[in-house]
Tab-separated table of C-alpha atoms in Angstrom:
chain	number	residue	atom	x	y	z
A	605	MET	CA	0.000	0.000	0.000
A	606	ALA	CA	1.092	3.584	-0.651
A	607	VAL	CA	0.752	4.441	3.062
A	608	ASP	CA	3.077	1.575	4.011
A	609	ARG	CA	5.675	2.676	1.464
A	610	LEU	CA	5.509	6.243	2.756
A	611	ALA	CA	5.868	5.094	6.376
A	612	ARG	CA	8.890	2.970	5.456
A	613	ALA	CA	10.495	5.885	3.631
A	614	VAL	CA	10.004	8.139	6.664
A	615	ARG	CA	11.493	5.523	9.025
A	616	GLU	CA	14.524	5.083	6.778
A	617	GLN	CA	15.000	8.844	6.490
A	618	ILE	CA	15.040	9.146	10.294
A	619	ALA	CA	17.429	6.194	10.624
A	620	PHE	CA	19.979	7.842	8.352
A	621	GLY	CA	20.012	10.975	10.488
A	622	ARG	CA	20.568	14.462	9.193
A	623	VAL	CA	22.220	15.378	5.918
A	624	LEU	CA	25.496	17.115	6.749
A	625	PRO	CA	27.413	19.591	4.568
A	626	LEU	CA	30.775	18.632	3.089
A	627	GLY	CA	33.362	21.214	2.078
A	628	ARG	CA	32.343	24.801	1.464
A	629	ALA	CA	29.079	26.517	0.652
A	630	GLY	CA	28.621	26.363	-3.090
A	631	ASP	CA	30.137	22.886	-3.493
A	632	GLY	CA	26.702	21.280	-3.358
A	633	VAL	CA	28.017	18.097	-1.703
A	634	TRP	CA	26.666	16.400	1.423
A	635	ILE	CA	26.874	13.241	3.530
A	636	THR	CA	24.306	11.487	5.701
A	637	GLU	CA	24.967	11.538	9.424
A	638	ASN	CA	24.776	7.741	9.473
A	639	ALA	CA	27.493	7.340	6.834
A	640	ALA	CA	29.731	9.872	8.583
A	641	ALA	CA	29.229	8.278	12.009
A	642	ASP	CA	29.993	4.807	10.644
A	643	ALA	CA	33.231	6.107	9.104
A	644	LEU	CA	34.287	7.757	12.372
A	645	ARG	CA	33.540	4.576	14.323
A	646	GLY	CA	35.662	2.555	11.941
A	647	ALA	CA	38.532	5.012	12.295
A	648	VAL	CA	38.641	4.715	16.110
A	649	ASN	CA	37.720	1.040	16.352
A	650	GLY	CA	41.324	-0.025	16.960
A	651	LEU	CA	42.081	2.384	19.797
A	652	THR	CA	43.205	0.628	22.973
A	653	GLY	CA	41.074	1.013	26.074
A	654	VAL	CA	38.171	2.804	24.386
A	655	ARG	CA	34.641	1.685	23.559
A	656	VAL	CA	32.567	4.302	21.706
A	657	GLY	CA	28.815	4.404	22.315
A	658	ALA	CA	26.356	6.959	20.933
A	659	LEU	CA	27.918	9.286	18.353
A	660	ARG	CA	26.182	12.281	16.816
A	661	ILE	CA	27.270	14.994	14.400
A	662	GLY	CA	25.506	18.322	14.118
A	663	PRO	CA	25.871	22.107	14.014
A	664	GLU	CA	28.452	23.591	16.334
A	665	PRO	CA	26.824	25.320	19.339
A	666	VAL	CA	27.403	29.052	19.514
A	667	ARG	CA	30.727	29.405	21.341
A	668	VAL	CA	34.401	30.038	20.725
A	669	PRO	CA	35.717	27.014	18.763
A	670	ARG	CA	38.516	25.024	20.356
A	671	GLN	CA	40.321	24.562	17.058
A	672	GLU	CA	40.311	26.245	13.709
A	673	ALA	CA	38.653	24.390	10.818
A	674	GLU	CA	38.682	24.771	7.060
A	675	PRO	CA	36.561	27.803	6.117
A	676	THR	CA	33.020	26.735	5.386
A	677	THR	CA	31.844	29.744	3.417
A	678	GLU	CA	33.113	31.379	0.272
A	679	PRO	CA	33.768	35.140	0.150
A	680	ALA	CA	30.860	35.681	-2.224
A	681	THR	CA	28.051	33.564	-3.620
A	682	ASP	CA	26.355	34.237	-6.927
A	683	ALA	CA	22.667	34.708	-6.151
A	684	ASN	CA	21.857	33.190	-9.545
A	685	ASN	CA	23.962	30.071	-8.927
A	686	LEU	CA	22.986	28.920	-5.450
A	687	PRO	CA	23.714	25.279	-4.546
A	688	LEU	CA	20.907	22.743	-4.583
A	689	VAL	CA	20.091	21.770	-0.982
A	690	PRO	CA	18.709	18.283	-0.176
A	691	PRO	CA	15.664	17.966	2.104
A	692	SER	CA	16.488	17.925	5.868
A	693	ALA	CA	20.023	19.183	5.195
A	694	VAL	CA	21.967	21.012	7.903
A	695	PRO	CA	23.059	24.475	6.682
A	696	TYR	CA	26.710	24.969	5.816
A	697	GLY	CA	28.707	25.947	8.894
A	698	PRO	CA	30.915	24.574	11.687
A	699	LEU	CA	30.066	21.089	12.963
A	700	CYS	CA	30.504	19.330	16.293
A	701	VAL	CA	31.089	15.624	16.921
A	702	ALA	CA	29.559	14.435	20.208
A	703	ALA	CA	30.516	10.950	21.392
A	704	ALA	CA	29.902	8.893	24.513
A	705	PHE	CA	32.587	6.381	25.439
A	706	GLU	CA	33.801	3.944	28.056
A	707	ALA	CA	37.472	4.005	29.078
A	708	ALA	CA	39.853	1.410	30.505
A	709	ILE	CA	40.469	1.818	34.236
A	710	ASP	CA	44.196	1.070	33.898
A	711	ARG	CA	44.931	4.181	31.805
A	712	PRO	CA	44.754	7.881	32.731
A	713	LEU	CA	41.351	9.155	31.654
A	714	PRO	CA	42.599	12.508	30.252
A	715	ALA	CA	45.112	10.708	28.016
A	716	THR	CA	42.429	8.337	26.732
A	717	ALA	CA	40.046	11.213	26.033
A	718	ASP	CA	42.741	13.189	24.189
A	719	GLN	CA	43.596	10.144	22.073
A	720	LEU	CA	39.952	9.601	21.124
A	721	ARG	CA	39.341	13.292	20.442
A	722	THR	CA	42.373	13.506	18.149
A	723	ALA	CA	41.376	10.339	16.271
A	724	LEU	CA	37.806	11.572	15.707
A	725	TRP	CA	39.022	15.018	14.666
A	726	SER	CA	41.524	13.594	12.164
A	727	ALA	CA	39.020	11.154	10.676
A	728	ALA	CA	36.372	13.866	10.266
A	729	HIS	CA	38.783	16.060	8.304
A	730	ASP	CA	41.107	13.604	6.562
A	731	LEU	CA	38.683	10.782	5.697
A	732	LEU	CA	35.476	12.739	5.147
A	733	GLY	CA	36.107	16.475	4.751
A	734	LEU	CA	33.634	17.604	7.423
A	735	ALA	CA	34.089	21.139	8.776
A	736	VAL	CA	34.340	19.930	12.390
A	737	THR	CA	35.460	22.582	14.868
A	738	SER	CA	35.019	20.657	18.121
A	739	VAL	CA	34.737	17.139	19.523
A	740	ASP	CA	32.699	16.779	22.719
A	741	LEU	CA	33.220	13.610	24.764
A	742	ASP	CA	31.140	12.135	27.563
A	743	VAL	CA	32.531	9.306	29.726
A	744	THR	CA	29.713	6.871	30.464
A	745	GLY	CA	31.601	4.014	32.119
A	746	LEU	CA	34.873	2.238	32.832
A	747	ILE	CA	36.270	-0.931	31.272
A	748	ASP	CA	38.108	-3.559	33.305
A	749	PRO	CA	40.686	-5.091	30.921
A	750	GLN	CA	40.839	-8.224	33.106
A	751	ALA	CA	37.146	-8.912	32.595
A	752	GLY	CA	37.527	-9.646	28.879
A	753	PRO	CA	35.507	-8.151	26.026
A	754	ALA	CA	32.027	-6.940	26.874
A	755	PRO	CA	29.031	-7.996	24.790
A	756	VAL	CA	28.216	-5.669	21.930
A	757	ALA	CA	25.219	-3.505	22.798
A	758	ALA	CA	22.836	-1.698	20.534
A	759	VAL	CA	24.022	1.811	19.773
A	760	GLU	CA	21.796	4.853	19.982
A	761	GLY	CA	21.771	7.446	17.261
A	762	PRO	CA	21.878	7.212	13.489
A	763	ALA	CA	24.845	4.841	13.205
A	764	GLY	CA	23.903	1.264	12.473
A	765	ALA	CA	20.771	1.957	10.450
A	766	THR	CA	19.474	-1.184	8.829
A	767	GLY	CA	17.673	0.219	5.792
A	768	GLN	CA	18.159	-1.614	2.515
A	769	ASP	CA	20.696	-0.040	0.179
A	770	LEU	CA	18.998	-0.276	-3.188
A	771	THR	CA	21.751	0.150	-5.753
A	772	GLU	CA	22.301	0.379	-9.456
A	773	THR	CA	23.703	-3.080	-10.251
A	774	GLY	CA	25.444	-3.709	-13.535
A	775	PRO	CA	25.923	-1.175	-16.340
A	776	PRO	CA	23.875	2.038	-16.340
A	777	PRO	CA	20.746	2.175	-18.513
A	778	ALA	CA	21.361	2.934	-22.175
A	779	GLY	CA	21.643	6.645	-22.834
A	780	ASN	CA	21.795	7.594	-19.157
A	781	GLY	CA	24.926	9.705	-19.343
A	782	VAL	CA	24.371	11.165	-15.875
A	783	VAL	CA	24.531	7.754	-14.186
A	784	ALA	CA	27.528	6.769	-16.284
A	785	ALA	CA	29.328	9.997	-15.412
A	786	ALA	CA	28.864	9.392	-11.689
A	787	LEU	CA	29.998	5.769	-11.844
A	788	LEU	CA	33.137	6.664	-13.824
A	789	VAL	CA	34.481	8.984	-11.099
A	790	PRO	CA	37.358	7.325	-9.186
A	791	GLY	CA	36.268	6.419	-5.669
A	792	VAL	CA	32.561	5.901	-6.457
A	793	ALA	CA	31.522	2.436	-5.294
A	794	ARG	CA	27.956	2.595	-6.602
A	795	VAL	CA	24.909	4.794	-7.037
A	796	THR	CA	22.542	4.359	-4.089
A	797	SER	CA	18.901	5.169	-3.401
A	798	ARG	CA	18.733	5.359	0.372
A	799	LEU	CA	17.217	8.775	0.971
A	800	GLY	CA	13.516	9.357	0.691
A	801	GLY	CA	12.723	5.902	-0.675
A	802	PHE	CA	13.641	6.924	-4.207
A	803	ALA	CA	13.631	4.115	-6.762
A	804	SER	CA	16.762	5.565	-8.346
A	805	GLY	CA	19.795	7.265	-6.874
A	806	ILE	CA	19.767	9.968	-9.560
A	807	ARG	CA	16.828	12.333	-10.103
A	808	THR	CA	16.586	15.149	-12.628
A	809	ALA	CA	13.936	17.827	-12.885
A	810	ASP	CA	13.445	20.635	-15.403
A	811	GLY	CA	11.397	23.742	-14.782
A	812	GLY	CA	11.345	26.984	-12.894
A	813	ASP	CA	11.413	30.603	-13.947
A	814	PRO	CA	13.862	31.141	-15.494
A	815	PRO	CA	14.055	27.509	-16.706
A	816	ALA	CA	16.781	25.328	-15.213
A	817	ARG	CA	17.652	21.691	-14.533
A	818	GLU	CA	18.182	20.210	-11.062
A	819	VAL	CA	20.085	16.964	-10.523
A	820	ARG	CA	20.231	15.001	-7.244
A	821	VAL	CA	22.743	12.163	-6.922
A	822	GLN	CA	23.290	9.618	-4.132
A	823	ILE	CA	26.538	7.662	-4.018
A	824	ALA	CA	28.592	5.279	-1.896
A	825	VAL	CA	32.305	6.070	-1.634
A	826	MET	CA	34.996	3.383	-1.719
A	827	PRO	CA	37.126	2.982	1.426
A	828	GLY	CA	40.427	4.813	1.190
A	829	HIS	CA	38.964	7.754	-0.741
A	830	ARG	CA	38.153	11.083	0.925
A	831	ALA	CA	34.405	11.582	0.715
A	832	LEU	CA	34.639	15.319	0.002
A	833	ASP	CA	37.035	14.881	-2.930
A	834	VAL	CA	34.933	12.139	-4.518
A	835	ALA	CA	31.665	14.022	-4.066
A	836	ARG	CA	33.127	17.202	-5.567
A	837	ALA	CA	34.365	15.262	-8.596
A	838	VAL	CA	30.951	13.633	-9.020
A	839	ALA	CA	29.240	17.027	-8.858
A	840	VAL	CA	31.442	18.345	-11.674
A	841	ALA	CA	31.046	15.217	-13.830
A	842	VAL	CA	27.287	14.951	-13.363
A	843	THR	CA	26.711	18.648	-14.012
A	844	GLU	CA	28.624	18.429	-17.301
A	845	ALA	CA	26.746	15.276	-18.317
A	846	ALA	CA	23.367	16.882	-17.568
A	847	GLU	CA	23.989	20.067	-19.553
A	848	PRO	CA	23.098	18.779	-23.082
A	849	GLY	CA	19.428	19.462	-23.708
A	850	SER	CA	18.959	21.377	-20.465
A	851	PRO	CA	16.480	24.276	-20.621
A	852	GLY	CA	18.875	26.386	-18.547
A	853	PRO	CA	21.673	26.234	-15.965
A	854	VAL	CA	22.255	22.918	-14.177
A	855	THR	CA	22.499	22.773	-10.372
A	856	THR	CA	23.587	19.569	-8.690
A	857	ALA	CA	23.454	18.109	-5.186
A	858	VAL	CA	25.572	15.040	-4.389
A	859	VAL	CA	24.843	13.101	-1.186
A	860	VAL	CA	27.208	10.431	0.149
A	861	THR	CA	25.005	7.809	1.828
A	862	ALA	CA	27.643	5.149	2.574
A	863	ILE	CA	31.389	4.574	2.837
A	864	GLY	CA	32.291	1.178	1.436
């Protein structure tokens, strides 16, 4: 039933969390909170004496940032060439990573917290390209190394969403140059369709006054590739592929929905 499909789409949208900005305003590239949180978890998974629990990423609270981040806004934005913003997207600006964790009792807590904060900070910038300006940590418990590994518990927050990843399998449809352009970019694992229950990971729409073409693309990024760099390259390639036959300028939004 249509109502059931709509309800499923809403549940999946909530599970994937917010859509976070990558890079600078004007790039038109984004990443789901779930994909970003999963990547950060993987980056700190090997740290000794640390077990990360709930992890969220969102706008930086109004305060003096602890560290300087890559500028998130450009000096000037052309009012006639504004980036296409996905639904439920967080506005471009500084971001904060908030993580709860348990620490080993046989190590100094400040040293463990500093190690985790540095690892999360580095992963956010070097692996993803998020404009993170602070990492807030909350100690929720202590780990006794002599007790052995604890059972894995369910994690709160967007990480670990179980929605199906409907993908484009095999070669792109004949004549679909936009899909082909996205898949040919180095670092693109596949085109996905996770957000909003779309049947396809690429949507185009013509219209407006003055006339224009909008393109929305969802992708998964291969491990070992920086999400921001791949998404930027996809935005350029897809925009160029969508220009032939367009009634006007092409604006593109690229959303990374998975790493790997």
